[in-house]
JSON list of C-alpha atoms and ligand atoms in Angstrom, two decimals:
[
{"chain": "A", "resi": 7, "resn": "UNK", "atom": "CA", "xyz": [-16.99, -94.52, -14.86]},
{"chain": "A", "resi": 8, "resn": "UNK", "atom": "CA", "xyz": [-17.23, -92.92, -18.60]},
{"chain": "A", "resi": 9, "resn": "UNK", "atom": "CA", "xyz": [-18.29, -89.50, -18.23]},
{"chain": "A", "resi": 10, "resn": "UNK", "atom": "CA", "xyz": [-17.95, -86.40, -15.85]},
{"chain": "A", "resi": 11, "resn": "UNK", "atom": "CA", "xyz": [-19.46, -82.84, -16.51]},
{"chain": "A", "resi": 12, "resn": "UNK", "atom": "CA", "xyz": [-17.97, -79.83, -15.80]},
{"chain": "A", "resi": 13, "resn": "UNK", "atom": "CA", "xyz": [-19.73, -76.68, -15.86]},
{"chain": "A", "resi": 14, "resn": "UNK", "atom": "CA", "xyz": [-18.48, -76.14, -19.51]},
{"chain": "A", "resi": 15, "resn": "UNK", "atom": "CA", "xyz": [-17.29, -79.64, -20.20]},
{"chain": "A", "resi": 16, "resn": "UNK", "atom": "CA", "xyz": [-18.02, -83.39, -20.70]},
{"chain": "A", "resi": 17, "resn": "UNK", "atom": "CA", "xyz": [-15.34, -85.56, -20.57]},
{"chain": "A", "resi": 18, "resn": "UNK", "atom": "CA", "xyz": [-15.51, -88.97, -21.87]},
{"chain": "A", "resi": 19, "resn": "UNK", "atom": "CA", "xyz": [-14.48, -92.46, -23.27]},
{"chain": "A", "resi": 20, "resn": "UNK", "atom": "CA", "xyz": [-13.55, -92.42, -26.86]},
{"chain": "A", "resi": 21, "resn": "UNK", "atom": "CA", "xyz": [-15.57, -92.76, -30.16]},
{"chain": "A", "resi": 22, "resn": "UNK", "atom": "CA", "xyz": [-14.79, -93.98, -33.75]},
{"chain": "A", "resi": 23, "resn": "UNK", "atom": "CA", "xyz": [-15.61, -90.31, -34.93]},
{"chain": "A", "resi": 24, "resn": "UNK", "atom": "CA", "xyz": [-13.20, -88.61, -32.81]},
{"chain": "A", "resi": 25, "resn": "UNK", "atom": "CA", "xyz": [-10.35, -89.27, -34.71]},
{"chain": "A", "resi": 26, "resn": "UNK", "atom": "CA", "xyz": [-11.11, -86.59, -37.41]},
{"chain": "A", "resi": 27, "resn": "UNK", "atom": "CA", "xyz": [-11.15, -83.85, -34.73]},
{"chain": "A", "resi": 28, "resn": "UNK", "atom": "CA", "xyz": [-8.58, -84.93, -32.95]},
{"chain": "A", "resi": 29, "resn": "UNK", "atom": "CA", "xyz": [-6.27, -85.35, -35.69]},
{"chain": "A", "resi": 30, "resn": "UNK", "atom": "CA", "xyz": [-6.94, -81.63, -36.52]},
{"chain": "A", "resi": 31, "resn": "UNK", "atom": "CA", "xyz": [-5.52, -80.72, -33.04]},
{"chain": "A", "resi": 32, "resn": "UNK", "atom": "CA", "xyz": [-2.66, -82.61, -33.58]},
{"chain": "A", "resi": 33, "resn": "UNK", "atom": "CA", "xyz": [-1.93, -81.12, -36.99]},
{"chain": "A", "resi": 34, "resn": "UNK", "atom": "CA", "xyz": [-0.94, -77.78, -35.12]},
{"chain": "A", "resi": 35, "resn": "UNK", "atom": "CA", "xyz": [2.45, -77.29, -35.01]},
{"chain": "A", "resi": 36, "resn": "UNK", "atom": "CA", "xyz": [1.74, -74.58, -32.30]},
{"chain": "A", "resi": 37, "resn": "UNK", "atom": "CA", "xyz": [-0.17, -76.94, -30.49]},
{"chain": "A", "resi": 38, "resn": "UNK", "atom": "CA", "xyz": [2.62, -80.01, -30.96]},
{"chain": "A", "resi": 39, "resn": "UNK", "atom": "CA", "xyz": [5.49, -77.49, -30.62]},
{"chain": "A", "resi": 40, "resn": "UNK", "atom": "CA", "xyz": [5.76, -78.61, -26.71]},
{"chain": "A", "resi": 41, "resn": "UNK", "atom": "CA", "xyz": [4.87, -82.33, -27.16]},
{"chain": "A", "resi": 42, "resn": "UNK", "atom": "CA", "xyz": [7.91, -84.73, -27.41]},
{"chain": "A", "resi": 43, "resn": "UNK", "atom": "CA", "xyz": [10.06, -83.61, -30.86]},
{"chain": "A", "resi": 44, "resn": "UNK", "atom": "CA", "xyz": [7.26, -81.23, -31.56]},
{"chain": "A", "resi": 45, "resn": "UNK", "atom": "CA", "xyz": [6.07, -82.95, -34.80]},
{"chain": "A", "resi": 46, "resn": "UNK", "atom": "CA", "xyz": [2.22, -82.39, -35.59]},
{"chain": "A", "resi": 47, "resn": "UNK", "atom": "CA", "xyz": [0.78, -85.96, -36.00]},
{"chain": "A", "resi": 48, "resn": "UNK", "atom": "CA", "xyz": [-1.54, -86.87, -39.01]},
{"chain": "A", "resi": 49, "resn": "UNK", "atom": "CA", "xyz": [-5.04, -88.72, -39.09]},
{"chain": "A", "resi": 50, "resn": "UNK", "atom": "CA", "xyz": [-3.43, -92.75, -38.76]},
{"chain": "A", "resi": 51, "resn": "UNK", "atom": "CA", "xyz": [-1.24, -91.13, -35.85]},
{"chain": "A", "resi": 52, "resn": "UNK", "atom": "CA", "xyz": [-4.21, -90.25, -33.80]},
{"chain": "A", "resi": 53, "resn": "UNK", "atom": "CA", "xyz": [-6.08, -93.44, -34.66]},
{"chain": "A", "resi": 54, "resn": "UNK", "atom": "CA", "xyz": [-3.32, -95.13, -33.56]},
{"chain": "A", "resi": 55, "resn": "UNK", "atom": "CA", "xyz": [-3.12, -92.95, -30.27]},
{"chain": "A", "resi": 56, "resn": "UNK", "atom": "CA", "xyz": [-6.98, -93.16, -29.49]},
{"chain": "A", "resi": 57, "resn": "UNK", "atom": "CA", "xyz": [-6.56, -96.67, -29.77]},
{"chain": "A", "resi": 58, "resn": "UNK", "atom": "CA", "xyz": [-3.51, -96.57, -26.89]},
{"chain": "A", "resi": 59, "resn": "UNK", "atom": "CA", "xyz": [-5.74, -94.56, -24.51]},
{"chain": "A", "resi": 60, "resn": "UNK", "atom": "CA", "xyz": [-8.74, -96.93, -25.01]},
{"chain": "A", "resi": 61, "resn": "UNK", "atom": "CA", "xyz": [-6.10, -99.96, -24.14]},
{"chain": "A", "resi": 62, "resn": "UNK", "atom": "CA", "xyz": [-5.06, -97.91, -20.89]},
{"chain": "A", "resi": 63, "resn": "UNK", "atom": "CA", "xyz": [-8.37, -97.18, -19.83]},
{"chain": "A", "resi": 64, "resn": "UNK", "atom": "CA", "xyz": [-8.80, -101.32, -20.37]},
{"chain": "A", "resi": 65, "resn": "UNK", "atom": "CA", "xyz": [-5.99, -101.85, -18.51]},
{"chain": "A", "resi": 66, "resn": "UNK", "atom": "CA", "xyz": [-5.62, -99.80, -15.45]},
{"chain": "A", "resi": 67, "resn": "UNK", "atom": "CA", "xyz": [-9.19, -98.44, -15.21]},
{"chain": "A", "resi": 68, "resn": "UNK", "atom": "CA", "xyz": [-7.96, -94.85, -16.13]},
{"chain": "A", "resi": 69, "resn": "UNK", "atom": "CA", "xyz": [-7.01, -92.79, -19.00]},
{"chain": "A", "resi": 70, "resn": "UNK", "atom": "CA", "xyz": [-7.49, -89.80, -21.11]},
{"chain": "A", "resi": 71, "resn": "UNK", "atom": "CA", "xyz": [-10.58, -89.04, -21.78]},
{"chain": "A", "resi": 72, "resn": "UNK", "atom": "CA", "xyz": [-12.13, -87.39, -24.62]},
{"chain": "A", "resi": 73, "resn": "UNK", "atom": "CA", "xyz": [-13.11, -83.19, -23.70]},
{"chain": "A", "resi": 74, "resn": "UNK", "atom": "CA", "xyz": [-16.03, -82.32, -25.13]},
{"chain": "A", "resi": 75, "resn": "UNK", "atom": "CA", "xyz": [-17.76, -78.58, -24.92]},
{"chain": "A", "resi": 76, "resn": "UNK", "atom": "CA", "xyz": [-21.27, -78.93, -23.62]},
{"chain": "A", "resi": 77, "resn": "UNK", "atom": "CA", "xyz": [-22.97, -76.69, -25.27]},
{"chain": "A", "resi": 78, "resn": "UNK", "atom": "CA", "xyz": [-21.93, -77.59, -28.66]},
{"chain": "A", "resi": 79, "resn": "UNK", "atom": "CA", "xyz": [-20.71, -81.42, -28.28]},
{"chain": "A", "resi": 80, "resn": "UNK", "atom": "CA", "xyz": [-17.79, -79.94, -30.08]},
{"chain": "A", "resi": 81, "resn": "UNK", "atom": "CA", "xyz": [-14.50, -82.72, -29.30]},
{"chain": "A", "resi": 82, "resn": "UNK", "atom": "CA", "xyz": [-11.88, -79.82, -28.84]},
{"chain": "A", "resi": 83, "resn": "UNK", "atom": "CA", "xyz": [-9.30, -81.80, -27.29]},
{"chain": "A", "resi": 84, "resn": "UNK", "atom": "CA", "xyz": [-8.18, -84.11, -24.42]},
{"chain": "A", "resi": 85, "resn": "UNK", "atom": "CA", "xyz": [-7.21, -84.56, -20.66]},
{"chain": "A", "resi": 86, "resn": "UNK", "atom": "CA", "xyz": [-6.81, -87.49, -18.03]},
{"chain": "A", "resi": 87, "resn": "UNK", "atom": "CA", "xyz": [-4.33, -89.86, -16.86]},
{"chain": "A", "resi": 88, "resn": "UNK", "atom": "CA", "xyz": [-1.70, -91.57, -17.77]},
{"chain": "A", "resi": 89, "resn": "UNK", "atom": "CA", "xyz": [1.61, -93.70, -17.49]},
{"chain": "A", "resi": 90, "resn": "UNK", "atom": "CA", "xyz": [4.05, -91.80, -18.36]},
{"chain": "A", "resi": 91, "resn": "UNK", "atom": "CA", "xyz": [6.21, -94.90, -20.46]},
{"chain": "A", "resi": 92, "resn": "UNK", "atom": "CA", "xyz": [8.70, -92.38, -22.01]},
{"chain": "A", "resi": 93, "resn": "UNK", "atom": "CA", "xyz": [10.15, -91.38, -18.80]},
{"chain": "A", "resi": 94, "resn": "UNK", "atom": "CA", "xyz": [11.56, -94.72, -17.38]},
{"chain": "A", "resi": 95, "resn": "UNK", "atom": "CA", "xyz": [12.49, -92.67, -13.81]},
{"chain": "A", "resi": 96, "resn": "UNK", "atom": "CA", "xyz": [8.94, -92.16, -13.00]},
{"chain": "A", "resi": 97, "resn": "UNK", "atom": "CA", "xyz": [7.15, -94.37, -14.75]},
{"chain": "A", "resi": 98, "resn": "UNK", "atom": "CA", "xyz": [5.28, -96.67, -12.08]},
{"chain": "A", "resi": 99, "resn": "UNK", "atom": "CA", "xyz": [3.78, -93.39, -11.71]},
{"chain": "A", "resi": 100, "resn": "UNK", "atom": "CA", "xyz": [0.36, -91.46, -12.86]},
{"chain": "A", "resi": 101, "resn": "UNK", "atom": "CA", "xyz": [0.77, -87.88, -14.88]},
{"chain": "A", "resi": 102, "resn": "UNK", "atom": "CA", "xyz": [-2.08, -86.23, -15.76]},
{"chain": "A", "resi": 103, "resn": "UNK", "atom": "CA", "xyz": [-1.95, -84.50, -19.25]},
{"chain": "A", "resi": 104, "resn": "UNK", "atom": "CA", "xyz": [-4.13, -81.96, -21.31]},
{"chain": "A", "resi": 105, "resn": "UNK", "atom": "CA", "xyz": [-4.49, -80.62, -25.09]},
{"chain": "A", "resi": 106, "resn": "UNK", "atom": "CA", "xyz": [-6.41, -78.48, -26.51]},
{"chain": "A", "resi": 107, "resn": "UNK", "atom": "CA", "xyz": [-7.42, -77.10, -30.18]},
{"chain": "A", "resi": 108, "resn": "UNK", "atom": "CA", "xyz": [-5.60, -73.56, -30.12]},
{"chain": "A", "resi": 109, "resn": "UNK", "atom": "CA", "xyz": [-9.38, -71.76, -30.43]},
{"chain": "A", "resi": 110, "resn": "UNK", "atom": "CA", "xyz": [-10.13, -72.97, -27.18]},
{"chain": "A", "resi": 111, "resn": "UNK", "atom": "CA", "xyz": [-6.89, -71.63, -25.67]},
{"chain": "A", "resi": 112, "resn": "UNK", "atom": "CA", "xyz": [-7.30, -68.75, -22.78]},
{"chain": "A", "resi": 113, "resn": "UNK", "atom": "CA", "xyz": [-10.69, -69.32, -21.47]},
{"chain": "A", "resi": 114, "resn": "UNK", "atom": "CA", "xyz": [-9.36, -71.25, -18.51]},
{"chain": "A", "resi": 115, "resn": "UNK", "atom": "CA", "xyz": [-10.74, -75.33, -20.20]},
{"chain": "A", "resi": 116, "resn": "UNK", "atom": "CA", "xyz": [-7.70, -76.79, -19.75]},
{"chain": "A", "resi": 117, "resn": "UNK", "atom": "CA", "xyz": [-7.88, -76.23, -15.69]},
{"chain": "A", "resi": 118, "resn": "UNK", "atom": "CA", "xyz": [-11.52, -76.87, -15.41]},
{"chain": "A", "resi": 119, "resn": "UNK", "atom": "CA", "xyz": [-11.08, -80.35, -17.20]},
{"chain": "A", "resi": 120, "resn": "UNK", "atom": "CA", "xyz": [-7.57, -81.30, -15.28]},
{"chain": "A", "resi": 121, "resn": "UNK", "atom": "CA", "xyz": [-9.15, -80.13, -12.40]},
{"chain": "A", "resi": 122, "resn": "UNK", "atom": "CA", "xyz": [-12.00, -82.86, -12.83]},
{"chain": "A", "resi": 123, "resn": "UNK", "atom": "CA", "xyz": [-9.50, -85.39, -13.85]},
{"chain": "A", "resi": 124, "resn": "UNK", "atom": "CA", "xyz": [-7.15, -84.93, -11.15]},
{"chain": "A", "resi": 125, "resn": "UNK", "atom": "CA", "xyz": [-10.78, -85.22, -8.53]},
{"chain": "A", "resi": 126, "resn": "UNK", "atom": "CA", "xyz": [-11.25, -88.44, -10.46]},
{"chain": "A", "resi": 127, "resn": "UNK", "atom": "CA", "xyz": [-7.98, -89.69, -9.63]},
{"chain": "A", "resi": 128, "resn": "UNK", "atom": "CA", "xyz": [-7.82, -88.50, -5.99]},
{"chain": "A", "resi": 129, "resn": "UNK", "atom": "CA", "xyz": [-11.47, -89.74, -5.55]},
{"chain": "A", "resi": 130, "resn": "UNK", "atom": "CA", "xyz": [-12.66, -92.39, -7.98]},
{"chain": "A", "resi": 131, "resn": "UNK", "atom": "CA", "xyz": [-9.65, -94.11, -8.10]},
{"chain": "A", "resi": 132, "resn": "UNK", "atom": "CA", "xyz": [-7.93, -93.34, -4.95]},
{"chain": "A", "resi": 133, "resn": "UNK", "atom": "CA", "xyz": [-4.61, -92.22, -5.75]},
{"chain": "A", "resi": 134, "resn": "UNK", "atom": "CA", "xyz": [-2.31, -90.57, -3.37]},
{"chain": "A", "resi": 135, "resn": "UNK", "atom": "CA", "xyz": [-0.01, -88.65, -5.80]},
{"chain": "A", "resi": 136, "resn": "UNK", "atom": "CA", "xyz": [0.06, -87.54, -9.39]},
{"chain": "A", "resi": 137, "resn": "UNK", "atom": "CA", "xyz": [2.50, -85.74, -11.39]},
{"chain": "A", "resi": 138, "resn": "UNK", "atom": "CA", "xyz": [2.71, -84.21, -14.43]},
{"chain": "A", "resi": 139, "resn": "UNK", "atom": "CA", "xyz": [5.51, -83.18, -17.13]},
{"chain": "A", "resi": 140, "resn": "UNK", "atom": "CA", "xyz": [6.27, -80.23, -18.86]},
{"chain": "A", "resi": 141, "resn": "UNK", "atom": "CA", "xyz": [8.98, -79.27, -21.54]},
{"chain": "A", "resi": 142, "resn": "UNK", "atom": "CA", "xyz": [10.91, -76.23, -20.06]},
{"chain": "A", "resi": 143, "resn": "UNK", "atom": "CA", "xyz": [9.19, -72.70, -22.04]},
{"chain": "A", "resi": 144, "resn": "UNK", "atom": "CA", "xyz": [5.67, -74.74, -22.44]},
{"chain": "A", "resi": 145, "resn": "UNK", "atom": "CA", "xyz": [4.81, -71.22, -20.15]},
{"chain": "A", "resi": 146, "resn": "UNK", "atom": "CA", "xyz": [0.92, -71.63, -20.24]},
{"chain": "A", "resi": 147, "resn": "UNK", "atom": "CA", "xyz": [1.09, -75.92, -19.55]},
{"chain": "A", "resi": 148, "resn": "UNK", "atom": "CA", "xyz": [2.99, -74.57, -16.64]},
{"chain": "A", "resi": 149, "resn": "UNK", "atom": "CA", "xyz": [0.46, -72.08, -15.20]},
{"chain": "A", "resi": 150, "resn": "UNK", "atom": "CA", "xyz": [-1.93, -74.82, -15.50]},
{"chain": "A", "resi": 151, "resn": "UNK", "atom": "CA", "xyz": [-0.22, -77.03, -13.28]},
{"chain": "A", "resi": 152, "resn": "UNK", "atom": "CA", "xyz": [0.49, -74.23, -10.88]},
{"chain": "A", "resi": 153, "resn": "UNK", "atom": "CA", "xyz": [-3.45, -73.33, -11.15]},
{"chain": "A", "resi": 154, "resn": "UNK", "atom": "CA", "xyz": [-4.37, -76.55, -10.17]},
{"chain": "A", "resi": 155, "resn": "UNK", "atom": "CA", "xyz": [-1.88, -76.58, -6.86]},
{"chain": "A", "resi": 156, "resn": "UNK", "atom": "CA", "xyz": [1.15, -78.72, -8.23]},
{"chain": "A", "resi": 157, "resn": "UNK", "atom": "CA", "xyz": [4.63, -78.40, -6.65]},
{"chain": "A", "resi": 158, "resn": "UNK", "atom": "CA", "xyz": [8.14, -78.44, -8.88]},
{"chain": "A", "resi": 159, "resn": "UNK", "atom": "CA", "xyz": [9.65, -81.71, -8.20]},
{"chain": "A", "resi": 160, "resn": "UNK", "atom": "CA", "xyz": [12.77, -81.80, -10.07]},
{"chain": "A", "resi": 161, "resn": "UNK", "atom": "CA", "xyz": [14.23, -80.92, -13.74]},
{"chain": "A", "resi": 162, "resn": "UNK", "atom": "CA", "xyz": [14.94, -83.83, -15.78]},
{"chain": "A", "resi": 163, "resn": "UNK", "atom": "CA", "xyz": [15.36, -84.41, -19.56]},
{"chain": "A", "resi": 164, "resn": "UNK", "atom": "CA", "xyz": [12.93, -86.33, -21.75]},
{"chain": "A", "resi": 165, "resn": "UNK", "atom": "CA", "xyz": [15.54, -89.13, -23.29]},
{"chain": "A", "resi": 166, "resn": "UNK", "atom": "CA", "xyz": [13.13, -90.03, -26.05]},
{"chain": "A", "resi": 167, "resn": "UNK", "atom": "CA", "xyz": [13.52, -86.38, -27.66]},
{"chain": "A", "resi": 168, "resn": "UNK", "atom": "CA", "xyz": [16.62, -85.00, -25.38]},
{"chain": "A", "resi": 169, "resn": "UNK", "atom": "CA", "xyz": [14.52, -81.88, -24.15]},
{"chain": "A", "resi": 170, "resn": "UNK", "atom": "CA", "xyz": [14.30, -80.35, -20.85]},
{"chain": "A", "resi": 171, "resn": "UNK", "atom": "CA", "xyz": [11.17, -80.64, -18.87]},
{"chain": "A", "resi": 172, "resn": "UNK", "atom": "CA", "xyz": [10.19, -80.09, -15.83]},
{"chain": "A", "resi": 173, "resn": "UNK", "atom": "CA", "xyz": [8.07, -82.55, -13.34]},
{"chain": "A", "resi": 174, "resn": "UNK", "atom": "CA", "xyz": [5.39, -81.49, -10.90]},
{"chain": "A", "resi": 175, "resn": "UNK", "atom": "CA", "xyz": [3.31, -83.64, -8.35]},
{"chain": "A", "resi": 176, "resn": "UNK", "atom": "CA", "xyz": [0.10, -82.98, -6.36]},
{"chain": "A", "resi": 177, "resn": "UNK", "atom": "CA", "xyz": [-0.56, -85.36, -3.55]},
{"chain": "A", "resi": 178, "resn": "UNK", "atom": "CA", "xyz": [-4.13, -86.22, -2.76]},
{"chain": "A", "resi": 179, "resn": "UNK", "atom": "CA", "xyz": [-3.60, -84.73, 0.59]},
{"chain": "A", "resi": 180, "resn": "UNK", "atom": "CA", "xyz": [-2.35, -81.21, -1.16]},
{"chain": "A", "resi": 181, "resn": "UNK", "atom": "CA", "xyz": [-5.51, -81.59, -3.62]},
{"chain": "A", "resi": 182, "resn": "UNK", "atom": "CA", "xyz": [-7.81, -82.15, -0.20]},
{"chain": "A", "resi": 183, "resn": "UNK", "atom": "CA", "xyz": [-6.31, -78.94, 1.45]},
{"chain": "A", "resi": 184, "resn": "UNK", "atom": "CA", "xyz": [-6.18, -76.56, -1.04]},
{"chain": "A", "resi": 185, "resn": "UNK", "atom": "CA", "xyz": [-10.13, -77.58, -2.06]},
{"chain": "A", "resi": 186, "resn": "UNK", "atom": "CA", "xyz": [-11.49, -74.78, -4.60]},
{"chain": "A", "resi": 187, "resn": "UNK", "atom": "CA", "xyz": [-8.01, -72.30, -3.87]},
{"chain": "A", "resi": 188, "resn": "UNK", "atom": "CA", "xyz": [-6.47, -75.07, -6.29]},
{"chain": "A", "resi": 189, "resn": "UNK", "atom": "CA", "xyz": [-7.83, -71.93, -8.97]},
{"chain": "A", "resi": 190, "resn": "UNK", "atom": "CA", "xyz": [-6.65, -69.02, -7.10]},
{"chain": "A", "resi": 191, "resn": "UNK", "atom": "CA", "xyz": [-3.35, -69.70, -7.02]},
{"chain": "A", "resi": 192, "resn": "UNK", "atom": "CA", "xyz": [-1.48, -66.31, -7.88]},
{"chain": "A", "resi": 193, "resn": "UNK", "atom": "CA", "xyz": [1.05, -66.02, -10.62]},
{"chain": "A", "resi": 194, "resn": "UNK", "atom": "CA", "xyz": [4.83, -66.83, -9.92]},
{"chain": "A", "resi": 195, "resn": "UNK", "atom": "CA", "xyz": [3.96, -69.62, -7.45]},
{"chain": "A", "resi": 196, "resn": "UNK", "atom": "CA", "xyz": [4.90, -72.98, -8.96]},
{"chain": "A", "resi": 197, "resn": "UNK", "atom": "CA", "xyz": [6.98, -74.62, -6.88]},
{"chain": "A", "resi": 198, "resn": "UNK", "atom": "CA", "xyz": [6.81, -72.48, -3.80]},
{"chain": "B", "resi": 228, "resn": "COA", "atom": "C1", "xyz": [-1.54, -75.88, -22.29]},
{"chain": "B", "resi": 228, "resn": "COA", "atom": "C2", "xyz": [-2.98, -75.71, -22.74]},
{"chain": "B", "resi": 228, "resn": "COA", "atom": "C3", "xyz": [-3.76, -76.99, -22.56]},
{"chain": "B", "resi": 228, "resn": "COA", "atom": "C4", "xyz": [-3.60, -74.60, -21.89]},
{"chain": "B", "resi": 228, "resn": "COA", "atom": "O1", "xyz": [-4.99, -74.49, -22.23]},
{"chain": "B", "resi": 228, "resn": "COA", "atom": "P1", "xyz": [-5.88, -73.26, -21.74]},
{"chain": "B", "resi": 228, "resn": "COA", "atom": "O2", "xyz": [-7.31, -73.69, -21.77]},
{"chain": "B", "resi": 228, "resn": "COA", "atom": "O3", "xyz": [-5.50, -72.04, -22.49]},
{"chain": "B", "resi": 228, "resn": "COA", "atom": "O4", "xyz": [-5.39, -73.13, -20.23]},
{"chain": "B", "resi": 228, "resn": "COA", "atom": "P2", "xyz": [-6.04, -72.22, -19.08]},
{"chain": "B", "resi": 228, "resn": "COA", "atom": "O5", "xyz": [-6.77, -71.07, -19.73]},
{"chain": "B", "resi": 228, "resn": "COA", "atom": "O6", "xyz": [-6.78, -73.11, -18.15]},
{"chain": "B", "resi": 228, "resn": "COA", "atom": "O7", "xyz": [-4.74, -71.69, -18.32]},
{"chain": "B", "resi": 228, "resn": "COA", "atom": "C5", "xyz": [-3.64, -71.20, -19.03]},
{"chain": "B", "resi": 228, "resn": "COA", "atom": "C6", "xyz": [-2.86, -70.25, -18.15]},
{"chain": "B", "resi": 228, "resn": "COA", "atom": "O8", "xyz": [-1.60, -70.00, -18.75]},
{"chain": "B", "resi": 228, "resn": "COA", "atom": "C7", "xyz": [-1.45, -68.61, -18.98]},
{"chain": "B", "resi": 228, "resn": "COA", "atom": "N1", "xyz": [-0.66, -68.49, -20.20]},
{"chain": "B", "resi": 228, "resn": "COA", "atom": "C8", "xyz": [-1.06, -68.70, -21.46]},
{"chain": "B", "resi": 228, "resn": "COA", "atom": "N2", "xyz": [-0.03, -68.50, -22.30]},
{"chain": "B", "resi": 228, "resn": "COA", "atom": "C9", "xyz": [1.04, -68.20, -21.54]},
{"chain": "B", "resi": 228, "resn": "COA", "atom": "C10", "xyz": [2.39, -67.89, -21.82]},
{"chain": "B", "resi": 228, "resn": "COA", "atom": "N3", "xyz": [2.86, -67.89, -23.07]},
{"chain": "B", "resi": 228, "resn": "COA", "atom": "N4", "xyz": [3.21, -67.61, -20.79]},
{"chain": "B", "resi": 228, "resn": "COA", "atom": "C11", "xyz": [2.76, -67.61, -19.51]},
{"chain": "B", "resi": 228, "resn": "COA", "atom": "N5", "xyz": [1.47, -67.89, -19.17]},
{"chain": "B", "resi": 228, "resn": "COA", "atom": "C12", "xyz": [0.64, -68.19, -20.19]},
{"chain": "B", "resi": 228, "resn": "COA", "atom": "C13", "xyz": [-2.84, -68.07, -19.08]},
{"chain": "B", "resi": 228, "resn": "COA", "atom": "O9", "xyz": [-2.90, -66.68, -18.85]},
{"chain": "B", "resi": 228, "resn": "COA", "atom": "C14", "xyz": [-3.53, -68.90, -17.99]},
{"chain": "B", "resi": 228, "resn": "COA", "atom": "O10", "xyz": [-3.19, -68.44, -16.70]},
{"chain": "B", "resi": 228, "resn": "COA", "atom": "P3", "xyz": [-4.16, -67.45, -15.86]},
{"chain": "B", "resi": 228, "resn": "COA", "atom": "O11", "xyz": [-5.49, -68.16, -15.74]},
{"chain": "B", "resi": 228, "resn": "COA", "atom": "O12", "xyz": [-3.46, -67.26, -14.58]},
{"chain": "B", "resi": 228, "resn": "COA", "atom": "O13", "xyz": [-4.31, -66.18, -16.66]},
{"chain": "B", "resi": 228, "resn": "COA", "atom": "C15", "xyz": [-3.07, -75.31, -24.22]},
{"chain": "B", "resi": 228, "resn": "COA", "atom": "O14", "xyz": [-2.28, -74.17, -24.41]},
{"chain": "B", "resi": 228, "resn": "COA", "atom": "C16", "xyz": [-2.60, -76.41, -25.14]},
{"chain": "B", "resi": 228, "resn": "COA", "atom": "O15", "xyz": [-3.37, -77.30, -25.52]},
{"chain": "B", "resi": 228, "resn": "COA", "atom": "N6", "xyz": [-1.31, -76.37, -25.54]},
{"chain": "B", "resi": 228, "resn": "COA", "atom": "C17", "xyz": [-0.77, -77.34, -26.49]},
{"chain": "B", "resi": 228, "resn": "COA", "atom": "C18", "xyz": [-0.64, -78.74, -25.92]},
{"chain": "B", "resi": 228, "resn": "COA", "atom": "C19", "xyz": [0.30, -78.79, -24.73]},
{"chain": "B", "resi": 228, "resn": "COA", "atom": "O16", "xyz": [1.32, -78.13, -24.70]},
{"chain": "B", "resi": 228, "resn": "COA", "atom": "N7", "xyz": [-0.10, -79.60, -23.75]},
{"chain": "B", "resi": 228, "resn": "COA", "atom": "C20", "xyz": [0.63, -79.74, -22.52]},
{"chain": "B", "resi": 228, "resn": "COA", "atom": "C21", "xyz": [1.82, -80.59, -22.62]},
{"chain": "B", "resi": 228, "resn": "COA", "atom": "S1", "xyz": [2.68, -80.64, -21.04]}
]
């Protein structure tokens, strides 16, 4: 499996020529300010990074994949699945994870392409629970995981920067049940 389409998306495997837009994501600081420390990431950073997700994709037959808009072929970001190494009490679990450049922000991408990557979990690769992890005030990665029908599972702390964040989980059952509702979830419901 390398590709899915969304009705605004594609998201795929990696190319050699993603790195250049990419790496502009990552030089954000609005867009790092939640990730990790927060630090923005330069061009040899990402390489290095799109090189890690290729190697998980090798090795556990899913990863992040590569979010392209469809009607431009525009790369604009990322979203997928993961092992979440930096958080040693969870990690023989799967989060699923999403960025985007901050001109894509608001249009409702990042829950149309984690919705597709959380089917692909549930139903290509037949998972029965995946989480994700948030820094505490990341307010709009939140809403996204509420969108797509995640519970609050506990507070913890990230020990590789020493910030708060907060870790949600979706069961495939959960994903089954709530069908398309997963994007009418109303405001203020996380967790509930
Ligand atoms: C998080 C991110 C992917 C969201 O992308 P997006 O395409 O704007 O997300 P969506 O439009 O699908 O949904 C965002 C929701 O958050 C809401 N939101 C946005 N900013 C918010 C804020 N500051 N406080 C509360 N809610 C906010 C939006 O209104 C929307 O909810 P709604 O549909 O109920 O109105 C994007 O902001 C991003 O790339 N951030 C930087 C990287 C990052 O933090 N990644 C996640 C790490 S856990």
């Amino acid at each position: 499996m390398a590709m899915i389409e969304t009705s605004r998306l594609r998201l795929r495997r990696w190319r050699e020529t993603d790195a250049a837009p990419l790496a502009r994501v990552n030089a954000d600081p609005e867009v790092m300010r939640w990730i990790g420390d927060g630090r923005v990431r330069d061009e040899r950073q990402t390489r290095a990074g799109l090189e890690a997700m290729e190697r998980m994709w090798e090795a556990e037959g899913f990863g992040l994949f590569a979010v392209e808009l469809r009607a431009t072929a525009e790369v604009i970001g990322f979203t997928g699945l993961s092992v979440p190494d930096f958080l040693p009490e969870v990690s023989a679990t799967v989060e699923v994870g999403w960025r985007l450049g901050r001109p894509h922000w608001g249009r409702g991408l990042a829950t149309e392409a984690a919705t597709a990557a959380v089917r692909f979990g549930f139903e290509d690769r037949g998972l029965e629970r995946i989480i994700s992890i948030v820094q505490v005030g990341n307010d709009a990665s939140e809403r996204v995981m509420a969108k797509l029908g995640m519970r609050l599972e506990r507070d913890t702390v990230d020990p590789t920067c020493g910030r708060p964040v907060r870790l949600y989980e979706l069961t495939q059952d959960r994903f089954r049940a709530l069908g398309a509702a997963t994007r009418r979830v109303p405001r203020n419901d996380a967790g509930q």
